[in-house]
Short mmCIF file of C-alpha atoms and ligand atoms in Angstrom, two decimals:
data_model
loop_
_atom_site.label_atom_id
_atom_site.label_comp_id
_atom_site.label_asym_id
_atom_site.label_seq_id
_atom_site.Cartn_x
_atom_site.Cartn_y
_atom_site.Cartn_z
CA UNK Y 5 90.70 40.98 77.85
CA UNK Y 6 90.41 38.98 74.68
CA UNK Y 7 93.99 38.89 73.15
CA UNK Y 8 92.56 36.62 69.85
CA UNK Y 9 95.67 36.68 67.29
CA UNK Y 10 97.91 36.83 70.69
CA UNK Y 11 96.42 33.63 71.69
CA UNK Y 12 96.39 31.95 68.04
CA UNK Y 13 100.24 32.85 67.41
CA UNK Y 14 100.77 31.56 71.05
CA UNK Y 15 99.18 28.51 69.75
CA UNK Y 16 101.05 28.19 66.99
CA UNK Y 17 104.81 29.06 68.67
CA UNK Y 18 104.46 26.27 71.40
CA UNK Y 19 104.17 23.39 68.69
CA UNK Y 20 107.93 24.71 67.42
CA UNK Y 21 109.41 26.87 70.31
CA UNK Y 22 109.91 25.68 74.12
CA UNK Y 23 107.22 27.44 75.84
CA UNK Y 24 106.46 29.32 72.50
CA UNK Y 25 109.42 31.97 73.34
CA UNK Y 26 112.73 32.69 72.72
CA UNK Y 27 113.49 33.83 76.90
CA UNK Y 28 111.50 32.40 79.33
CA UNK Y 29 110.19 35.84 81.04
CA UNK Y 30 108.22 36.79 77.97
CA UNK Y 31 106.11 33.63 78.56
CA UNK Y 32 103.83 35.46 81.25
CA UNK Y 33 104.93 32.81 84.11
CA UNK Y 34 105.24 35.00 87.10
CA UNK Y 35 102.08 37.21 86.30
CA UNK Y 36 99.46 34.47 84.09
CA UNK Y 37 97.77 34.55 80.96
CA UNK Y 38 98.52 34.78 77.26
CA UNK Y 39 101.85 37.00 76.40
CA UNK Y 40 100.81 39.52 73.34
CA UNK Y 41 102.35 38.83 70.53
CA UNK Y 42 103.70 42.44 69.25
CA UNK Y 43 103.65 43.65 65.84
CA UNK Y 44 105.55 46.80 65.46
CA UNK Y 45 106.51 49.69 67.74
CA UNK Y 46 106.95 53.52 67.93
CA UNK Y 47 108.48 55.86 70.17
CA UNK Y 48 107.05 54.80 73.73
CA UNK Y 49 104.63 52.91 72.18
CA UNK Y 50 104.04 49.57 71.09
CA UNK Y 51 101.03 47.73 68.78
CA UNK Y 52 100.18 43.97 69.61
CA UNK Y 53 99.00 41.53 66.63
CA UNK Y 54 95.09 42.88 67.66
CA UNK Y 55 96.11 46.60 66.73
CA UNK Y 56 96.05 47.09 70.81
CA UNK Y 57 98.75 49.97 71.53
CA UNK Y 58 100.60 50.09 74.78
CA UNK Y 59 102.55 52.42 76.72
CA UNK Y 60 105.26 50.17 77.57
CA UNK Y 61 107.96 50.16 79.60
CA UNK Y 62 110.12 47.63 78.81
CA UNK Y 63 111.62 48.76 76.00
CA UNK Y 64 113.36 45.32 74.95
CA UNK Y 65 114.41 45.45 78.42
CA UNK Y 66 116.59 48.15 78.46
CA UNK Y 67 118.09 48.65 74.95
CA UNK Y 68 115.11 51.76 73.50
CA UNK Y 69 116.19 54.28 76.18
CA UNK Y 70 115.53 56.63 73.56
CA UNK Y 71 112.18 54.90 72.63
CA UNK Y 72 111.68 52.01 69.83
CA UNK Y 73 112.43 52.59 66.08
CA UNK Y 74 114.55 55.95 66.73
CA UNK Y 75 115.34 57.25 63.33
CA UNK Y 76 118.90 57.98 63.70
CA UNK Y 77 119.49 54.42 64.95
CA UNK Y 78 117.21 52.74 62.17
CA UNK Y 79 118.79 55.23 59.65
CA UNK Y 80 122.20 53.63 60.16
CA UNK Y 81 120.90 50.14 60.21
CA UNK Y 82 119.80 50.55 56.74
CA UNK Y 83 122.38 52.25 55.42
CA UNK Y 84 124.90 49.79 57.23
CA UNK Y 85 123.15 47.24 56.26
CA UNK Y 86 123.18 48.01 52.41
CA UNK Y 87 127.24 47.33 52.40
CA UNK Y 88 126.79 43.98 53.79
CA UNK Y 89 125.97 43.04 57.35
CA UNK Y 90 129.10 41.23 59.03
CA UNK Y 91 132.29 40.33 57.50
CA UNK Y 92 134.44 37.66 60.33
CA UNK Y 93 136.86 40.64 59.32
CA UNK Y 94 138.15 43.65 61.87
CA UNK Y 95 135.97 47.02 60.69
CA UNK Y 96 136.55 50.83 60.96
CA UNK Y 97 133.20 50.84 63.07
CA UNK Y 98 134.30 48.72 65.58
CA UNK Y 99 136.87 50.95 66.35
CA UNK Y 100 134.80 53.90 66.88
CA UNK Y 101 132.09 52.57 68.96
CA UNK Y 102 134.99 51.38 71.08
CA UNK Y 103 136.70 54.82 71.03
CA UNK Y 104 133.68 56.38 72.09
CA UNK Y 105 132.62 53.66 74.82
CA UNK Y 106 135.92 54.57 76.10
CA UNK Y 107 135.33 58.15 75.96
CA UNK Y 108 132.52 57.53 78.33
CA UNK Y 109 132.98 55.12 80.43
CA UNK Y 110 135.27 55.72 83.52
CA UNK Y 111 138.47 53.54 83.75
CA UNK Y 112 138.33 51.39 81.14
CA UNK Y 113 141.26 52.02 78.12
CA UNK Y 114 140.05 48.79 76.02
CA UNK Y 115 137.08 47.58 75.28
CA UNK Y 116 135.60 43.74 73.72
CA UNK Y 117 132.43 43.56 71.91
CA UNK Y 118 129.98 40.34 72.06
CA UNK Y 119 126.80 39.27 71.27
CA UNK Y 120 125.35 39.25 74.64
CA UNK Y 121 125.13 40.29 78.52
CA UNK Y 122 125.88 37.28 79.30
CA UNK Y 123 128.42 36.39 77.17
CA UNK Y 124 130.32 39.87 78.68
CA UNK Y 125 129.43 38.71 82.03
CA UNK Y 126 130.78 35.05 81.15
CA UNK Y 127 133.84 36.29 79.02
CA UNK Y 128 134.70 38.87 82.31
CA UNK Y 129 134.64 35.99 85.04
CA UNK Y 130 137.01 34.18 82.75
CA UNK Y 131 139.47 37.23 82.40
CA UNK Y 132 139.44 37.64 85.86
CA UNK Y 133 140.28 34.27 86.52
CA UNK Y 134 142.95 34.10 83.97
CA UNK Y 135 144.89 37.22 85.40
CA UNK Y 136 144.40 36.52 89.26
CA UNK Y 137 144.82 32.76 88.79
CA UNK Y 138 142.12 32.01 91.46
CA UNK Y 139 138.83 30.05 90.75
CA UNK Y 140 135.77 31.05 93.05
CA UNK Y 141 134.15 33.88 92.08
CA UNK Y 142 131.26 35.65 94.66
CA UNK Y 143 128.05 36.76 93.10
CA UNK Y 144 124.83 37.96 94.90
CA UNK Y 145 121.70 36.06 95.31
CA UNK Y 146 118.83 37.67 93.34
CA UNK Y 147 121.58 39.37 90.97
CA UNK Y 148 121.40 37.99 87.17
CA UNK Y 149 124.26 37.88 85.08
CA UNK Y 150 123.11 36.00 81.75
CA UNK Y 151 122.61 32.19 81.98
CA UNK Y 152 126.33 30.94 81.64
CA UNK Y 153 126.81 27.52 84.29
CA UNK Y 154 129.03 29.58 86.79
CA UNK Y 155 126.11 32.31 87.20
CA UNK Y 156 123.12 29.66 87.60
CA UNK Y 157 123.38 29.02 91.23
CA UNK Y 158 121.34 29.38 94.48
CA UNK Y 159 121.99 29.77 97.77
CA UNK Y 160 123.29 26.25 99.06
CA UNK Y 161 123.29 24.60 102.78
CA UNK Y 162 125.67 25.57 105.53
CA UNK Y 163 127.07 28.71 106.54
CA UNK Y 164 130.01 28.51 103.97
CA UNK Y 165 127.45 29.70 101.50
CA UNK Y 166 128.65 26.98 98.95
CA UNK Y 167 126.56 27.92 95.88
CA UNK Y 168 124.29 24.68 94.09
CA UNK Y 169 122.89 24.57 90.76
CA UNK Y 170 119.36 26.20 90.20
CA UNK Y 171 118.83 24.51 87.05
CA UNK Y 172 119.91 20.86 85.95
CA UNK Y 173 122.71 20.68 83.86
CA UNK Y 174 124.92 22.86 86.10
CA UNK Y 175 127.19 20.97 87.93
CA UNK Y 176 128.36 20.48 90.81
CA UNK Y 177 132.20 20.95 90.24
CA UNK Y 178 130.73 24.36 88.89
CA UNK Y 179 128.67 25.20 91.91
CA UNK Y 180 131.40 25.01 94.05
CA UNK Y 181 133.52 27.75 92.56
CA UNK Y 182 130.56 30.25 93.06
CA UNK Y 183 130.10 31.62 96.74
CA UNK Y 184 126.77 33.38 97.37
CA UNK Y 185 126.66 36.57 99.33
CA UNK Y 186 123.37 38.40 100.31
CA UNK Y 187 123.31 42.21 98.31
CA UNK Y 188 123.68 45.36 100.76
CA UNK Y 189 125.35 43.11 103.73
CA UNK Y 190 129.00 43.83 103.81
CA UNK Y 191 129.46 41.58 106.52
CA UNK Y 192 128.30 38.81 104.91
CA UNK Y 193 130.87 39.85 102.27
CA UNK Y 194 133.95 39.62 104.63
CA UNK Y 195 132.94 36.10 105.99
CA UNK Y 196 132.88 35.20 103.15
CA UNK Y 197 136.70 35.64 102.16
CA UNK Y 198 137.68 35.10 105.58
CA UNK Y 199 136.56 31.55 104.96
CA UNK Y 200 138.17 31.38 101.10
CA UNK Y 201 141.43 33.43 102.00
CA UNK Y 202 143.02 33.86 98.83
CA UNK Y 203 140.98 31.34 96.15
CA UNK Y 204 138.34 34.35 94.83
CA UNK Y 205 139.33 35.93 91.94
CA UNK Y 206 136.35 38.34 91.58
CA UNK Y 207 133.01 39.44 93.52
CA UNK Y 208 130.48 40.34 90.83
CA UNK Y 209 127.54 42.63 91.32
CA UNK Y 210 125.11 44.75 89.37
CA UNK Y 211 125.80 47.97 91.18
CA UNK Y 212 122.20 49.13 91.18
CA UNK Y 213 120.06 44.99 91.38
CA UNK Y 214 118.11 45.19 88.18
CA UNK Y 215 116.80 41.69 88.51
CA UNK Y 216 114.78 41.50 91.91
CA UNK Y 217 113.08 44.89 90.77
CA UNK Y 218 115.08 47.96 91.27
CA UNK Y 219 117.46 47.31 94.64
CA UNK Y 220 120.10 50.64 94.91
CA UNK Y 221 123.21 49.52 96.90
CA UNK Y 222 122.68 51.04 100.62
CA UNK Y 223 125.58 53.82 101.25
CA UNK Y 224 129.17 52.30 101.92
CA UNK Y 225 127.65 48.55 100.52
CA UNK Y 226 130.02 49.42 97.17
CA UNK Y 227 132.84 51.46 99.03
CA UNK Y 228 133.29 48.12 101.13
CA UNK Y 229 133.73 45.94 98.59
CA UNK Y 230 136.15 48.26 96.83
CA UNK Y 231 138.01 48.24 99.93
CA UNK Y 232 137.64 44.60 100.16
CA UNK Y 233 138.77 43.84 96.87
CA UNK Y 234 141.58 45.70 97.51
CA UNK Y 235 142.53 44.58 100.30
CA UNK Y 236 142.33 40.86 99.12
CA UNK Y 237 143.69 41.17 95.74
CA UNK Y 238 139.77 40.25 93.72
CA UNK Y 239 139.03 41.91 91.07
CA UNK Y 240 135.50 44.02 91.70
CA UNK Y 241 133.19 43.19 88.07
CA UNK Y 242 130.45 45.73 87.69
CA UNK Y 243 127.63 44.20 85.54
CA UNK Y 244 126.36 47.23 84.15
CA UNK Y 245 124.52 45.35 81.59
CA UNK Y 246 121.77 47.44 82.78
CA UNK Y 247 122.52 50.47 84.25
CA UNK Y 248 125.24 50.98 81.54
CA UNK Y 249 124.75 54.14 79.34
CA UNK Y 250 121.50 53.99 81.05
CA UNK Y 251 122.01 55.78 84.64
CA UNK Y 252 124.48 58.25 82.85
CA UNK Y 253 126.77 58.43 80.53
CA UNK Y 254 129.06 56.38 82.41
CA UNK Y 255 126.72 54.37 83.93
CA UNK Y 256 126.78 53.60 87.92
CA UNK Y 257 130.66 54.27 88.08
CA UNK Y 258 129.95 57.54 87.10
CA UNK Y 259 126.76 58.21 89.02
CA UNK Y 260 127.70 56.45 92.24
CA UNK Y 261 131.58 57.24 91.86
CA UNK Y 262 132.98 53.71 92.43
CA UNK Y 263 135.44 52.12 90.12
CA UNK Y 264 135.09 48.82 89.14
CA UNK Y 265 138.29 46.52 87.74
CA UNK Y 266 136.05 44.70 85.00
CA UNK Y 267 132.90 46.52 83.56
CA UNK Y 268 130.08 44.54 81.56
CA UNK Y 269 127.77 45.74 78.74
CA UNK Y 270 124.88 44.65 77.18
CA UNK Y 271 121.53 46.38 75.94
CA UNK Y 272 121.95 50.25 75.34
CA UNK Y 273 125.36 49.72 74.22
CA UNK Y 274 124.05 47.99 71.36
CA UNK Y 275 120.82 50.17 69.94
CA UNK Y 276 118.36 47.28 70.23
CA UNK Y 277 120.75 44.81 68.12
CA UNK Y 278 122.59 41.93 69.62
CA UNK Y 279 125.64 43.51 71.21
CA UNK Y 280 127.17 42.63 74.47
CA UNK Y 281 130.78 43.89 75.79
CA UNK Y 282 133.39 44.14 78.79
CA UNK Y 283 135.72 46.32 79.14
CA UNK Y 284 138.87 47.36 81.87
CA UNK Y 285 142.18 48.98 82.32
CA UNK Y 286 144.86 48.05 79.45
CA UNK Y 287 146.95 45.60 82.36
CA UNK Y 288 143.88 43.85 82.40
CA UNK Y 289 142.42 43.23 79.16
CA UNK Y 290 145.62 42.90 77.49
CA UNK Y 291 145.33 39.20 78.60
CA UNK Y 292 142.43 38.50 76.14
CA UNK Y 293 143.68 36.56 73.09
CA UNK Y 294 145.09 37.37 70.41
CA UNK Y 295 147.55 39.57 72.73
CA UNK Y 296 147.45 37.05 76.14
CA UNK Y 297 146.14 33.64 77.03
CA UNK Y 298 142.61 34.32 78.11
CA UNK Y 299 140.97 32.72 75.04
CA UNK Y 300 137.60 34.48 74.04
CA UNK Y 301 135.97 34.78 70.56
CA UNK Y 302 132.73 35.57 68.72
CA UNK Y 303 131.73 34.97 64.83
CA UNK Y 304 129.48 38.06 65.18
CA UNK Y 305 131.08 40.05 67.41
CA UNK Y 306 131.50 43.50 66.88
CA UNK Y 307 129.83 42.91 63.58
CA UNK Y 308 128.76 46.37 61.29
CA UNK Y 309 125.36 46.00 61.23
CA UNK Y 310 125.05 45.81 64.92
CA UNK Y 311 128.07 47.90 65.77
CA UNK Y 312 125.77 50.86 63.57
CA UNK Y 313 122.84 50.78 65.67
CA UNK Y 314 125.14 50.82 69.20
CA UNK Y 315 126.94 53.57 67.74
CA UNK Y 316 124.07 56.13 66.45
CA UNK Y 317 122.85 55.43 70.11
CA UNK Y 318 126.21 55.91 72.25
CA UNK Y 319 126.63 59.20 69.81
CA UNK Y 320 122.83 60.77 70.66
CA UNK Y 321 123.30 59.80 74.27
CA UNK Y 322 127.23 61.55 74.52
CA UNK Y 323 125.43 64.28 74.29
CA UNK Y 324 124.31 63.99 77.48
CA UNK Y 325 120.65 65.76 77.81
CA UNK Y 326 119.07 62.63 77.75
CA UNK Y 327 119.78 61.73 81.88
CA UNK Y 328 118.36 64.26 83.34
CA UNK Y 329 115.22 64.43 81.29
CA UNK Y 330 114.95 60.68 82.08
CA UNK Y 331 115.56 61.20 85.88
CA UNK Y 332 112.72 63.67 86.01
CA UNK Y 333 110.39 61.56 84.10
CA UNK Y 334 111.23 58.86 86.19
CA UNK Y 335 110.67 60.96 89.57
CA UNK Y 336 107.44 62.04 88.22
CA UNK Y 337 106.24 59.05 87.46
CA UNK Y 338 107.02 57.82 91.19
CA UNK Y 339 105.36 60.48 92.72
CA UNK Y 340 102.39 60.06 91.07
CA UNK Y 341 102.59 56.37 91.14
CA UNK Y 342 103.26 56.73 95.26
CA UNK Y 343 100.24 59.12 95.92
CA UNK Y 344 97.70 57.14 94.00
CA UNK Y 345 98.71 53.73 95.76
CA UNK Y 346 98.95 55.56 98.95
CA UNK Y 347 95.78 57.07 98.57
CA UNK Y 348 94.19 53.85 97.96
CA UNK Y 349 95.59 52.71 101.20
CA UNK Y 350 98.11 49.70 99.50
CA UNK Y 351 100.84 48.88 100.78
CA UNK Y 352 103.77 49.08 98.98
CA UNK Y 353 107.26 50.57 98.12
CA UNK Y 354 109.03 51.86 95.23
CA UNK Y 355 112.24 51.47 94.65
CA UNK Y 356 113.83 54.64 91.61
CA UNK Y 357 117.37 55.12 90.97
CA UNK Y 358 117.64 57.07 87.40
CA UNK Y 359 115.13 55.81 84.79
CA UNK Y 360 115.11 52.69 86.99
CA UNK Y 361 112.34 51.56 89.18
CA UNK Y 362 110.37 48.81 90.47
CA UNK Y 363 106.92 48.40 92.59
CA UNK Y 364 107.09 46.35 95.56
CA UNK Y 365 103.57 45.00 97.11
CA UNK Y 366 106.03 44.69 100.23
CA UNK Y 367 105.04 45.64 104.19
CA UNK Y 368 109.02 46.18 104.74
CA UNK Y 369 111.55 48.15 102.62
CA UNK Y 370 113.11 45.90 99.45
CA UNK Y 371 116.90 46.01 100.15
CA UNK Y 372 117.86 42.81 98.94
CA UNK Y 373 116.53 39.28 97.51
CA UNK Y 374 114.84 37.95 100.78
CA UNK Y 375 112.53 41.32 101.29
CA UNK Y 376 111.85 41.24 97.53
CA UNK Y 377 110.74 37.96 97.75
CA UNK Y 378 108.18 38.80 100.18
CA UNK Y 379 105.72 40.40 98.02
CA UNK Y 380 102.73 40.08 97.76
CA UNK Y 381 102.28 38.39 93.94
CA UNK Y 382 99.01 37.60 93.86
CA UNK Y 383 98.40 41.76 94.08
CA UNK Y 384 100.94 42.14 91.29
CA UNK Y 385 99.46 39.66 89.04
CA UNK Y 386 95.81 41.49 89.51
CA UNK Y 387 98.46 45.08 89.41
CA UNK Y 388 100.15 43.84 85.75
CA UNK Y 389 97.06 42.50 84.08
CA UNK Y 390 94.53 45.60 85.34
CA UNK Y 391 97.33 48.11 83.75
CA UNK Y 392 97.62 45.69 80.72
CA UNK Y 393 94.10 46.38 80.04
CA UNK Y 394 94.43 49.67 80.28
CA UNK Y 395 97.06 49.91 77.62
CA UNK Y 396 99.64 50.20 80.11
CA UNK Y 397 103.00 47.06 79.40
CA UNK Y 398 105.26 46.87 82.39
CA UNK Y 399 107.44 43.97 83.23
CA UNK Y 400 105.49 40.70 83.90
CA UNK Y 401 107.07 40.15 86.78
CA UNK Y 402 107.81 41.42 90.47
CA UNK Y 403 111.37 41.01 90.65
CA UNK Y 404 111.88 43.22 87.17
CA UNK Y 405 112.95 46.63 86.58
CA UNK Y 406 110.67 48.88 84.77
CA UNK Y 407 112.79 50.68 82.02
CA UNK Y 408 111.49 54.60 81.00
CA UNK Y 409 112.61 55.66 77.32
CA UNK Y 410 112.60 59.23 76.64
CA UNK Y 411 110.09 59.16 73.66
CA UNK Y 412 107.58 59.20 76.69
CA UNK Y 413 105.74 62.30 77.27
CA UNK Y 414 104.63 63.53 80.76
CA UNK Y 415 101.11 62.96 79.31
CA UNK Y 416 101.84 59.59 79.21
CA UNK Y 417 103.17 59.65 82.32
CA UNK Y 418 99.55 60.91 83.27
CA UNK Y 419 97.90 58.47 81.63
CA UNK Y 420 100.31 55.42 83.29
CA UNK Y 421 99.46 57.26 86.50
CA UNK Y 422 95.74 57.58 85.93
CA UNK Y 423 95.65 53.63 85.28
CA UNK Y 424 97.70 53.04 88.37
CA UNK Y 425 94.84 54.91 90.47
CA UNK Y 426 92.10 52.92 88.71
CA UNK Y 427 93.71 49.37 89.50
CA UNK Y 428 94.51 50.29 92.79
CA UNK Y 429 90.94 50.20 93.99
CA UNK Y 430 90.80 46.82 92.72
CA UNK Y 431 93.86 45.19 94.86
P1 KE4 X 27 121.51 38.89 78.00
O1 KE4 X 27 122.35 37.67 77.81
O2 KE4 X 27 120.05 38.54 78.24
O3 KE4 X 27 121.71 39.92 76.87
O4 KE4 X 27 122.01 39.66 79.29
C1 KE4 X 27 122.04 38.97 80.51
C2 KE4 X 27 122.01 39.97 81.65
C3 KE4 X 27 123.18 40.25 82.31
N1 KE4 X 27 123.21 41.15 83.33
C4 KE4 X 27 122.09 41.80 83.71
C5 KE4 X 27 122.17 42.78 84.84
C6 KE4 X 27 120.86 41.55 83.07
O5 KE4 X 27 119.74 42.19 83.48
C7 KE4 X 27 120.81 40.63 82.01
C8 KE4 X 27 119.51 40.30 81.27
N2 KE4 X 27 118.36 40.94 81.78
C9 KE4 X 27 117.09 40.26 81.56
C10 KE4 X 27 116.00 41.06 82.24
N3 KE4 X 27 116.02 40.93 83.62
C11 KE4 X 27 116.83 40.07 80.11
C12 KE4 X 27 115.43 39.59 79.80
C13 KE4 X 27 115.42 38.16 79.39
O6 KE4 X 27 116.07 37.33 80.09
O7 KE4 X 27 114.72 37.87 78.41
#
């Protein structure tokens, strides 16, 4: 597939950018070949500098659940954007976003905007820290939070699961303040805090894994660490940068009925501008400065412009129609997906919770970051590129979620499915 103007802007962006992008994913690492440069988008479509169009299903990642360039989100952009777009000074709008996040989202009463997941996910650990007064925090491996030190860690040696830096420049007194625990193993979980009795202030988890494909938690994994957490005074921090606004209205506490002390925000909440949040019960976030000692700030945060596009979004999705129809596109999609593959006799499994899913070139279930990381990439490289070609954009890589938007049409969904059956006799 010749990707000319693609190739000439990738060209160009490499002489001035690291890698010629602005997040390493979009580089085409995991899957080969030239990223496509995109010029606009559309609904559930998007156009690449050669005038290619794609059905895509990334959709920023997350943020265009209700497809790209949706009028009543570009509509207050503009009109936001007319009055000036950020001020360093508190705004009506930033009140009712927040009023209306709250209005969603189970227990949470307060609510702090930011630029980022991982800024929420970063500004979260800290508040947990600051109000349980412990240090070591547990995260899972293959879970992403954002790219702050405390969150760049892999597995380390010995059976105290002592984290170590995955990229240089973490440290090591870092490192040791993260304990890694294995997603979907409870047990693991107790052992754990049995061997760090009273030093964890918080176990942090994307309730549904996002970020080695789509992993749901198996029944009772997120009851136990509620109970555990409990039990053990730790604060339980759902990063539902994700599945926020995404797998309902609000998010996996609704949908999977567990309540989290500390919830994180990032994509939807924001309407494809740069808007990141956390939010929890009053006794907890009343210890952010200016009212307590946890010290946290942002230039931009909760700035107009931004706070306008999360806000046409969280109103059109309050009104609630938009789950369902994504759940059933989503669970066609699968199906279809499933018998093709099946059909061609390749191995695989796919993992769907809501408009969430992920294909797994796998010979065992995915349930967690070791089984994910036994697929087969070679037969997802040839999988991406042969639906590429077809006009077909999913993630370019295995251990991504694909995202559905509902500006896609079950013809679409035909036409994604049709591709899938054509590159399937190639694998
Ligand atoms: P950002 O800082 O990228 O806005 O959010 C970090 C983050 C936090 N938590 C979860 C569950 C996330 O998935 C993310 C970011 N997700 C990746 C996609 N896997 C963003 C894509 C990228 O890194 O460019």
């Amino acid at each position: 597939m010749e990707y000319k103007r693609s190739s000439a802007l990738f060209a160009e962006a490499q002489k001035v950018i690291p890698g010629g992008v602005n997040s390493p994913v979009r580089a085409f690492k995991a899957v080969g070949g030239t990223p496509i440069f995109v010029k606009e988008a559309k609904g559930a479509y998007i156009t690449d500098e050669d005038g290619k169009r794609y059905i895509e299903y990334i959709n920023s990642w997350g943020p265009m659940i209700l497809g790209h360039a949706h009028t009543p989100v570009i509509d207050a952009v503009i009109e936001k954007a007319q009055k000036g777009t950020s001020f360093g000074m508190p705004t009506e709008i930033e009140t009712k976003i927040a009023e209306l996040a709250v209005s969603m989202v189970p227990n949470i009463d307060m609510i702090r905007f930011v630029n980022s997941g991982t800024e929420a996910c970063m500004s979260a650990v800290r508040l947990a820290r600051g109000y349980t007064g412990k240090d070591k925090i547990i995260k899972f491996a293959g879970c992403y939070h954002g790219h702050s030190d405390a969150f760049l860690i892999q597995a380390g040696s010995g059976a105290v699961t002592f984290g170590s830096p995955n990229s240089p420049g973490v440290t090591q007194g870092t490192a040791k303040d993260t304990l890694l625990a294995r997603f979907n193993d409870l047990e693991n979980v107790k052992e754990i805090i049995a061997q760090n009795q009273g030093e964890i202030a918080c176990i942090i988890i994307e309730p549904v894994a996002g970020n080695m494909g789509c992993i749901p938690p198996k029944k009772g994994f997120l009851e136990g660490l509620r109970s555990l957490c409990d039990a053990h005074e730790i604060l339980l921090i759902f990063d539902e940068v994700m599945t926020g606004f995404r797998l309902a209205k609000g998010g996996a506490q609704e949908l999977l009925g567990i309540h989290a002390d500390i919830v994180c925000f990032g994509k939807v909440i924001g309407g494809g501008l740069p808007v990141g949040a956390f939010a929890a019960r009053k006794e907890i976030m009343s210890h952010l400065a200016p009212l307590g000692p946890v010290y946290q700030a942002g230039t931009l945060s909760g700035n107009p412009l931004a706070m306008a596009a999360g806000l046409a979004m969280l109103k059109e999705l309050n009104e609630g129609a938009v789950f369902s129809s994504l759940q059933a596109k989503t669970a066609y999609l699968h199906e279809g997906m499933k018998k093709v593959l099946t059909e061609a006799g390749v191995n695989h499994y796919i993992n769907r919770i809501g408009s969430m899913i992920s294909v797994h070139f796998c010979e065992a279930p995915v349930v967690d970051f070791a089984s994910a990381a036994k697929g087969n990439n070679d037969r997802f490289k040839k999988f991406f590129h042969g639906l590429l070609e077809r006009g077909i954009y999913i993630a370019p890589s295995a251990f991504e979620t694909w995202f559905l938007s509902d500006a896609l049409t079950y013809e679409d969904l035909d036409v994604t499915i049709q591709a899938v059956k054509e590159v399937a006799a190639e694998l």
